[in-house]
Amino acid sequence: MRKAQPNYYMLFLAFILLIGFGAVAVATSEYPINSLDVHLAAFVQSFENPSLTVVMKMFTAIGSTKGCVVIILLAMIFLYFVLGHRMELIFFSGVVGGSAVINQIMKGGFQRERPSVYRLIEESGYSFPSGHAMGAFALYGALVFLLWRHVSTKQRRSLLIVSSVLMIGMICISRIYLGVHHPSDIIAALMVSGAWLTLMIWLFQRFMEYRELRSSSKSEAM
């Protein structure tokens, strides 16, 4: 039987994202306070008003550890009991769990302090890269990947992508708006989380192809 050829485009994308993350990491290490961060943060925070602050606090709560745990548990229940996914559940857990571990390791390594000039909420811990941004990208990116084949129409697939991008975007913007992250924290987080998600998708697809080939070989041998 002819073996499926591995698709290395995903690995190449992960590599490019890691290079981008490295560039941001070096830049922020050399220039912790830089004009890009200052101007982007000032632009986002220029829209401050009481109503918008309530909305931003809501999105930052959704992206918090407690908020993500609730969504993750609901997603896992849906994947297991409704869609009957087994291996997909391991993939999902690996993506979100691995992202959280990577974030904590990187924060301890870079030890970048949070912004101190403008704060609408208090937040502890280091700033780089953003845990909210990494968690959101891993969570909603993994869900899009897993749910894609269960969505049959272009309209529904478009809705799936738009809703996921909206959730990720609003969670990320809320962290800048509330003054607890530099914009570069967010950019770096999206890059490294994107690289992790891409790598996990590649590994998952390779594993599923291997399982299918192995199963077909056994069937032919019988």
PDB file of C-alpha atoms in Angstrom, residues 25-181:
ATOM      1  CA  ALA A  25      10.959  38.724  22.144  1.00  0.00           C
ATOM      2  CA  VAL A  26      14.375  40.163  21.227  1.00  0.00           C
ATOM      3  CA  ALA A  27      12.900  43.585  20.459  1.00  0.00           C
ATOM      4  CA  THR A  28      10.994  43.795  23.738  1.00  0.00           C
ATOM      5  CA  SER A  29      14.027  42.588  25.699  1.00  0.00           C
ATOM      6  CA  GLU A  30      16.177  45.295  24.143  1.00  0.00           C
ATOM      7  CA  TYR A  31      13.492  47.978  24.355  1.00  0.00           C
ATOM      8  CA  PRO A  32      10.980  47.162  27.149  1.00  0.00           C
ATOM      9  CA  ILE A  33       9.342  50.561  26.668  1.00  0.00           C
ATOM     10  CA  ASN A  34       9.071  51.201  22.940  1.00  0.00           C
ATOM     11  CA  SER A  35       7.099  53.583  20.766  1.00  0.00           C
ATOM     12  CA  LEU A  36       5.034  50.833  19.094  1.00  0.00           C
ATOM     13  CA  ASP A  37       3.691  49.599  22.425  1.00  0.00           C
ATOM     14  CA  VAL A  38       3.104  53.115  23.693  1.00  0.00           C
ATOM     15  CA  HIS A  39       1.236  54.341  20.603  1.00  0.00           C
ATOM     16  CA  LEU A  40      -0.868  51.194  20.118  1.00  0.00           C
ATOM     17  CA  ALA A  41      -1.854  51.128  23.786  1.00  0.00           C
ATOM     18  CA  ALA A  42      -2.683  54.847  23.721  1.00  0.00           C
ATOM     19  CA  PHE A  43      -4.889  54.339  20.658  1.00  0.00           C
ATOM     20  CA  VAL A  44      -6.857  51.457  22.202  1.00  0.00           C
ATOM     21  CA  GLN A  45      -7.203  53.231  25.547  1.00  0.00           C
ATOM     22  CA  SER A  46      -8.364  56.447  23.875  1.00  0.00           C
ATOM     23  CA  PHE A  47     -11.794  54.822  23.452  1.00  0.00           C
ATOM     24  CA  GLU A  48     -12.260  54.457  27.211  1.00  0.00           C
ATOM     25  CA  ASN A  49     -15.784  55.007  28.508  1.00  0.00           C
ATOM     26  CA  PRO A  50     -17.781  53.350  31.316  1.00  0.00           C
ATOM     27  CA  SER A  51     -19.921  51.171  29.034  1.00  0.00           C
ATOM     28  CA  LEU A  52     -16.957  49.910  27.008  1.00  0.00           C
ATOM     29  CA  THR A  53     -15.045  49.201  30.193  1.00  0.00           C
ATOM     30  CA  VAL A  54     -17.841  46.871  31.332  1.00  0.00           C
ATOM     31  CA  VAL A  55     -17.671  45.024  27.995  1.00  0.00           C
ATOM     32  CA  MET A  56     -13.883  44.728  28.161  1.00  0.00           C
ATOM     33  CA  LYS A  57     -14.008  43.400  31.710  1.00  0.00           C
ATOM     34  CA  MET A  58     -16.514  40.795  30.542  1.00  0.00           C
ATOM     35  CA  PHE A  59     -14.224  39.594  27.741  1.00  0.00           C
ATOM     36  CA  THR A  60     -11.193  39.536  30.013  1.00  0.00           C
ATOM     37  CA  ALA A  61     -13.218  37.405  32.452  1.00  0.00           C
ATOM     38  CA  ILE A  62     -14.128  35.008  29.611  1.00  0.00           C
ATOM     39  CA  GLY A  63     -10.430  34.718  28.783  1.00  0.00           C
ATOM     40  CA  SER A  64      -9.386  34.175  32.409  1.00  0.00           C
ATOM     41  CA  THR A  65      -8.399  30.788  33.793  1.00  0.00           C
ATOM     42  CA  LYS A  66     -11.834  30.257  35.348  1.00  0.00           C
ATOM     43  CA  GLY A  67     -13.634  31.347  32.183  1.00  0.00           C
ATOM     44  CA  CYS A  68     -11.486  29.107  29.970  1.00  0.00           C
ATOM     45  CA  VAL A  69     -11.929  26.115  32.279  1.00  0.00           C
ATOM     46  CA  VAL A  70     -15.717  26.398  31.998  1.00  0.00           C
ATOM     47  CA  ILE A  71     -15.583  26.637  28.190  1.00  0.00           C
ATOM     48  CA  ILE A  72     -13.041  23.810  27.971  1.00  0.00           C
ATOM     49  CA  LEU A  73     -15.179  21.490  30.100  1.00  0.00           C
ATOM     50  CA  LEU A  74     -18.273  22.253  28.030  1.00  0.00           C
ATOM     51  CA  ALA A  75     -16.311  21.694  24.817  1.00  0.00           C
ATOM     52  CA  MET A  76     -14.925  18.387  26.086  1.00  0.00           C
ATOM     53  CA  ILE A  77     -18.397  17.168  27.065  1.00  0.00           C
ATOM     54  CA  PHE A  78     -19.691  18.127  23.613  1.00  0.00           C
ATOM     55  CA  LEU A  79     -16.774  16.477  21.811  1.00  0.00           C
ATOM     56  CA  TYR A  80     -17.040  13.250  23.799  1.00  0.00           C
ATOM     57  CA  PHE A  81     -20.757  12.701  24.258  1.00  0.00           C
ATOM     58  CA  VAL A  82     -22.290  14.479  21.257  1.00  0.00           C
ATOM     59  CA  LEU A  83     -19.698  14.005  18.506  1.00  0.00           C
ATOM     60  CA  GLY A  84     -18.233  10.813  19.935  1.00  0.00           C
ATOM     61  CA  HIS A  85     -14.657  12.067  19.578  1.00  0.00           C
ATOM     62  CA  ARG A  86     -11.958  10.166  21.436  1.00  0.00           C
ATOM     63  CA  MET A  87      -8.585  10.964  19.863  1.00  0.00           C
ATOM     64  CA  GLU A  88      -9.806  14.490  19.144  1.00  0.00           C
ATOM     65  CA  LEU A  89     -10.335  14.958  22.865  1.00  0.00           C
ATOM     66  CA  ILE A  90      -6.680  14.104  23.530  1.00  0.00           C
ATOM     67  CA  PHE A  91      -5.649  16.571  20.816  1.00  0.00           C
ATOM     68  CA  PHE A  92      -7.851  19.290  22.329  1.00  0.00           C
ATOM     69  CA  SER A  93      -6.471  18.708  25.829  1.00  0.00           C
ATOM     70  CA  GLY A  94      -2.916  18.746  24.499  1.00  0.00           C
ATOM     71  CA  VAL A  95      -3.384  22.044  22.686  1.00  0.00           C
ATOM     72  CA  VAL A  96      -4.968  23.983  25.558  1.00  0.00           C
ATOM     73  CA  GLY A  97      -2.933  22.316  28.303  1.00  0.00           C
ATOM     74  CA  GLY A  98       0.339  22.650  26.432  1.00  0.00           C
ATOM     75  CA  SER A  99      -0.344  26.306  25.697  1.00  0.00           C
ATOM     76  CA  ALA A 100      -0.851  27.023  29.403  1.00  0.00           C
ATOM     77  CA  VAL A 101       2.384  25.247  30.366  1.00  0.00           C
ATOM     78  CA  ILE A 102       4.401  27.010  27.645  1.00  0.00           C
ATOM     79  CA  ASN A 103       3.019  30.351  28.777  1.00  0.00           C
ATOM     80  CA  GLN A 104       4.084  29.853  32.387  1.00  0.00           C
ATOM     81  CA  ILE A 105       7.561  28.730  31.353  1.00  0.00           C
ATOM     82  CA  MET A 106       8.007  31.725  29.069  1.00  0.00           C
ATOM     83  CA  LYS A 107       6.717  34.211  31.602  1.00  0.00           C
ATOM     84  CA  GLY A 108       9.207  32.894  34.138  1.00  0.00           C
ATOM     85  CA  GLY A 109      11.960  33.104  31.552  1.00  0.00           C
ATOM     86  CA  PHE A 110      11.318  36.624  30.257  1.00  0.00           C
ATOM     87  CA  GLN A 111       9.998  38.166  33.509  1.00  0.00           C
ATOM     88  CA  ARG A 112       8.666  41.281  31.821  1.00  0.00           C
ATOM     89  CA  GLU A 113       6.810  43.620  34.135  1.00  0.00           C
ATOM     90  CA  ARG A 114       3.271  44.681  33.341  1.00  0.00           C
ATOM     91  CA  PRO A 115       2.418  48.248  32.280  1.00  0.00           C
ATOM     92  CA  SER A 116       2.250  50.572  35.260  1.00  0.00           C
ATOM     93  CA  VAL A 117       1.039  53.868  33.787  1.00  0.00           C
ATOM     94  CA  TYR A 118      -2.582  53.011  33.013  1.00  0.00           C
ATOM     95  CA  ARG A 119      -4.561  50.376  34.936  1.00  0.00           C
ATOM     96  CA  LEU A 120      -8.314  49.800  35.076  1.00  0.00           C
ATOM     97  CA  ILE A 121      -7.912  46.477  36.893  1.00  0.00           C
ATOM     98  CA  GLU A 122      -5.185  44.918  39.008  1.00  0.00           C
ATOM     99  CA  GLU A 123      -3.311  41.902  37.725  1.00  0.00           C
ATOM    100  CA  SER A 124      -0.405  39.973  39.221  1.00  0.00           C
ATOM    101  CA  GLY A 125       2.374  38.020  37.547  1.00  0.00           C
ATOM    102  CA  TYR A 126       4.587  38.761  34.599  1.00  0.00           C
ATOM    103  CA  SER A 127       3.406  40.208  31.316  1.00  0.00           C
ATOM    104  CA  PHE A 128       5.202  38.492  28.414  1.00  0.00           C
ATOM    105  CA  PRO A 129       3.622  36.689  26.615  1.00  0.00           C
ATOM    106  CA  SER A 130      -0.049  37.213  27.434  1.00  0.00           C
ATOM    107  CA  GLY A 131      -1.679  34.162  28.994  1.00  0.00           C
ATOM    108  CA  HIS A 132      -5.147  35.347  27.979  1.00  0.00           C
ATOM    109  CA  ALA A 133      -4.097  35.696  24.328  1.00  0.00           C
ATOM    110  CA  MET A 134      -2.297  32.344  24.227  1.00  0.00           C
ATOM    111  CA  GLY A 135      -5.185  30.553  25.910  1.00  0.00           C
ATOM    112  CA  ALA A 136      -7.804  32.129  23.663  1.00  0.00           C
ATOM    113  CA  PHE A 137      -5.941  31.317  20.456  1.00  0.00           C
ATOM    114  CA  ALA A 138      -5.287  27.726  21.518  1.00  0.00           C
ATOM    115  CA  LEU A 139      -8.847  27.150  22.727  1.00  0.00           C
ATOM    116  CA  TYR A 140     -10.819  28.672  19.871  1.00  0.00           C
ATOM    117  CA  GLY A 141      -8.292  27.655  17.223  1.00  0.00           C
ATOM    118  CA  ALA A 142      -8.513  24.022  18.320  1.00  0.00           C
ATOM    119  CA  LEU A 143     -12.317  24.177  18.349  1.00  0.00           C
ATOM    120  CA  VAL A 144     -12.406  25.564  14.801  1.00  0.00           C
ATOM    121  CA  PHE A 145     -10.127  22.757  13.625  1.00  0.00           C
ATOM    122  CA  LEU A 146     -12.223  20.043  15.310  1.00  0.00           C
ATOM    123  CA  LEU A 147     -15.646  21.405  14.387  1.00  0.00           C
ATOM    124  CA  TRP A 148     -14.790  22.320  10.778  1.00  0.00           C
ATOM    125  CA  ARG A 149     -15.624  18.936   9.263  1.00  0.00           C
ATOM    126  CA  HIS A 150     -18.946  18.844  11.111  1.00  0.00           C
ATOM    127  CA  VAL A 151     -20.053  22.127   9.522  1.00  0.00           C
ATOM    128  CA  SER A 152     -21.374  21.457   6.043  1.00  0.00           C
ATOM    129  CA  THR A 153     -22.171  24.891   4.568  1.00  0.00           C
ATOM    130  CA  LYS A 154     -19.923  27.824   3.704  1.00  0.00           C
ATOM    131  CA  GLN A 155     -22.127  30.170   5.696  1.00  0.00           C
ATOM    132  CA  ARG A 156     -21.797  28.115   8.859  1.00  0.00           C
ATOM    133  CA  ARG A 157     -18.078  27.692   8.387  1.00  0.00           C
ATOM    134  CA  SER A 158     -17.760  31.436   7.912  1.00  0.00           C
ATOM    135  CA  LEU A 159     -19.762  31.978  11.096  1.00  0.00           C
ATOM    136  CA  LEU A 160     -17.502  29.539  12.956  1.00  0.00           C
ATOM    137  CA  ILE A 161     -14.379  31.397  11.862  1.00  0.00           C
ATOM    138  CA  VAL A 162     -15.792  34.894  12.421  1.00  0.00           C
ATOM    139  CA  SER A 163     -17.102  34.071  15.904  1.00  0.00           C
ATOM    140  CA  SER A 164     -13.768  32.519  16.903  1.00  0.00           C
ATOM    141  CA  VAL A 165     -11.743  35.442  15.547  1.00  0.00           C
ATOM    142  CA  LEU A 166     -14.097  37.848  17.321  1.00  0.00           C
ATOM    143  CA  MET A 167     -13.662  36.067  20.655  1.00  0.00           C
ATOM    144  CA  ILE A 168      -9.880  35.935  20.325  1.00  0.00           C
ATOM    145  CA  GLY A 169      -9.699  39.551  19.159  1.00  0.00           C
ATOM    146  CA  MET A 170     -11.907  40.954  21.909  1.00  0.00           C
ATOM    147  CA  ILE A 171     -10.075  39.044  24.632  1.00  0.00           C
ATOM    148  CA  CYS A 172      -6.751  40.342  23.318  1.00  0.00           C
ATOM    149  CA  ILE A 173      -7.934  43.933  22.949  1.00  0.00           C
ATOM    150  CA  SER A 174      -9.464  43.868  26.431  1.00  0.00           C
ATOM    151  CA  ARG A 175      -6.055  43.196  27.963  1.00  0.00           C
ATOM    152  CA  ILE A 176      -4.563  46.263  26.296  1.00  0.00           C
ATOM    153  CA  TYR A 177      -7.632  48.395  27.013  1.00  0.00           C
ATOM    154  CA  LEU A 178      -7.567  47.503  30.706  1.00  0.00           C
ATOM    155  CA  GLY A 179      -3.867  48.344  30.903  1.00  0.00           C
ATOM    156  CA  VAL A 180      -2.509  44.977  32.025  1.00  0.00           C
ATOM    157  CA  HIS A 181      -0.592  44.065  28.861  1.00  0.00           C
TER     158      HIS A 181
END
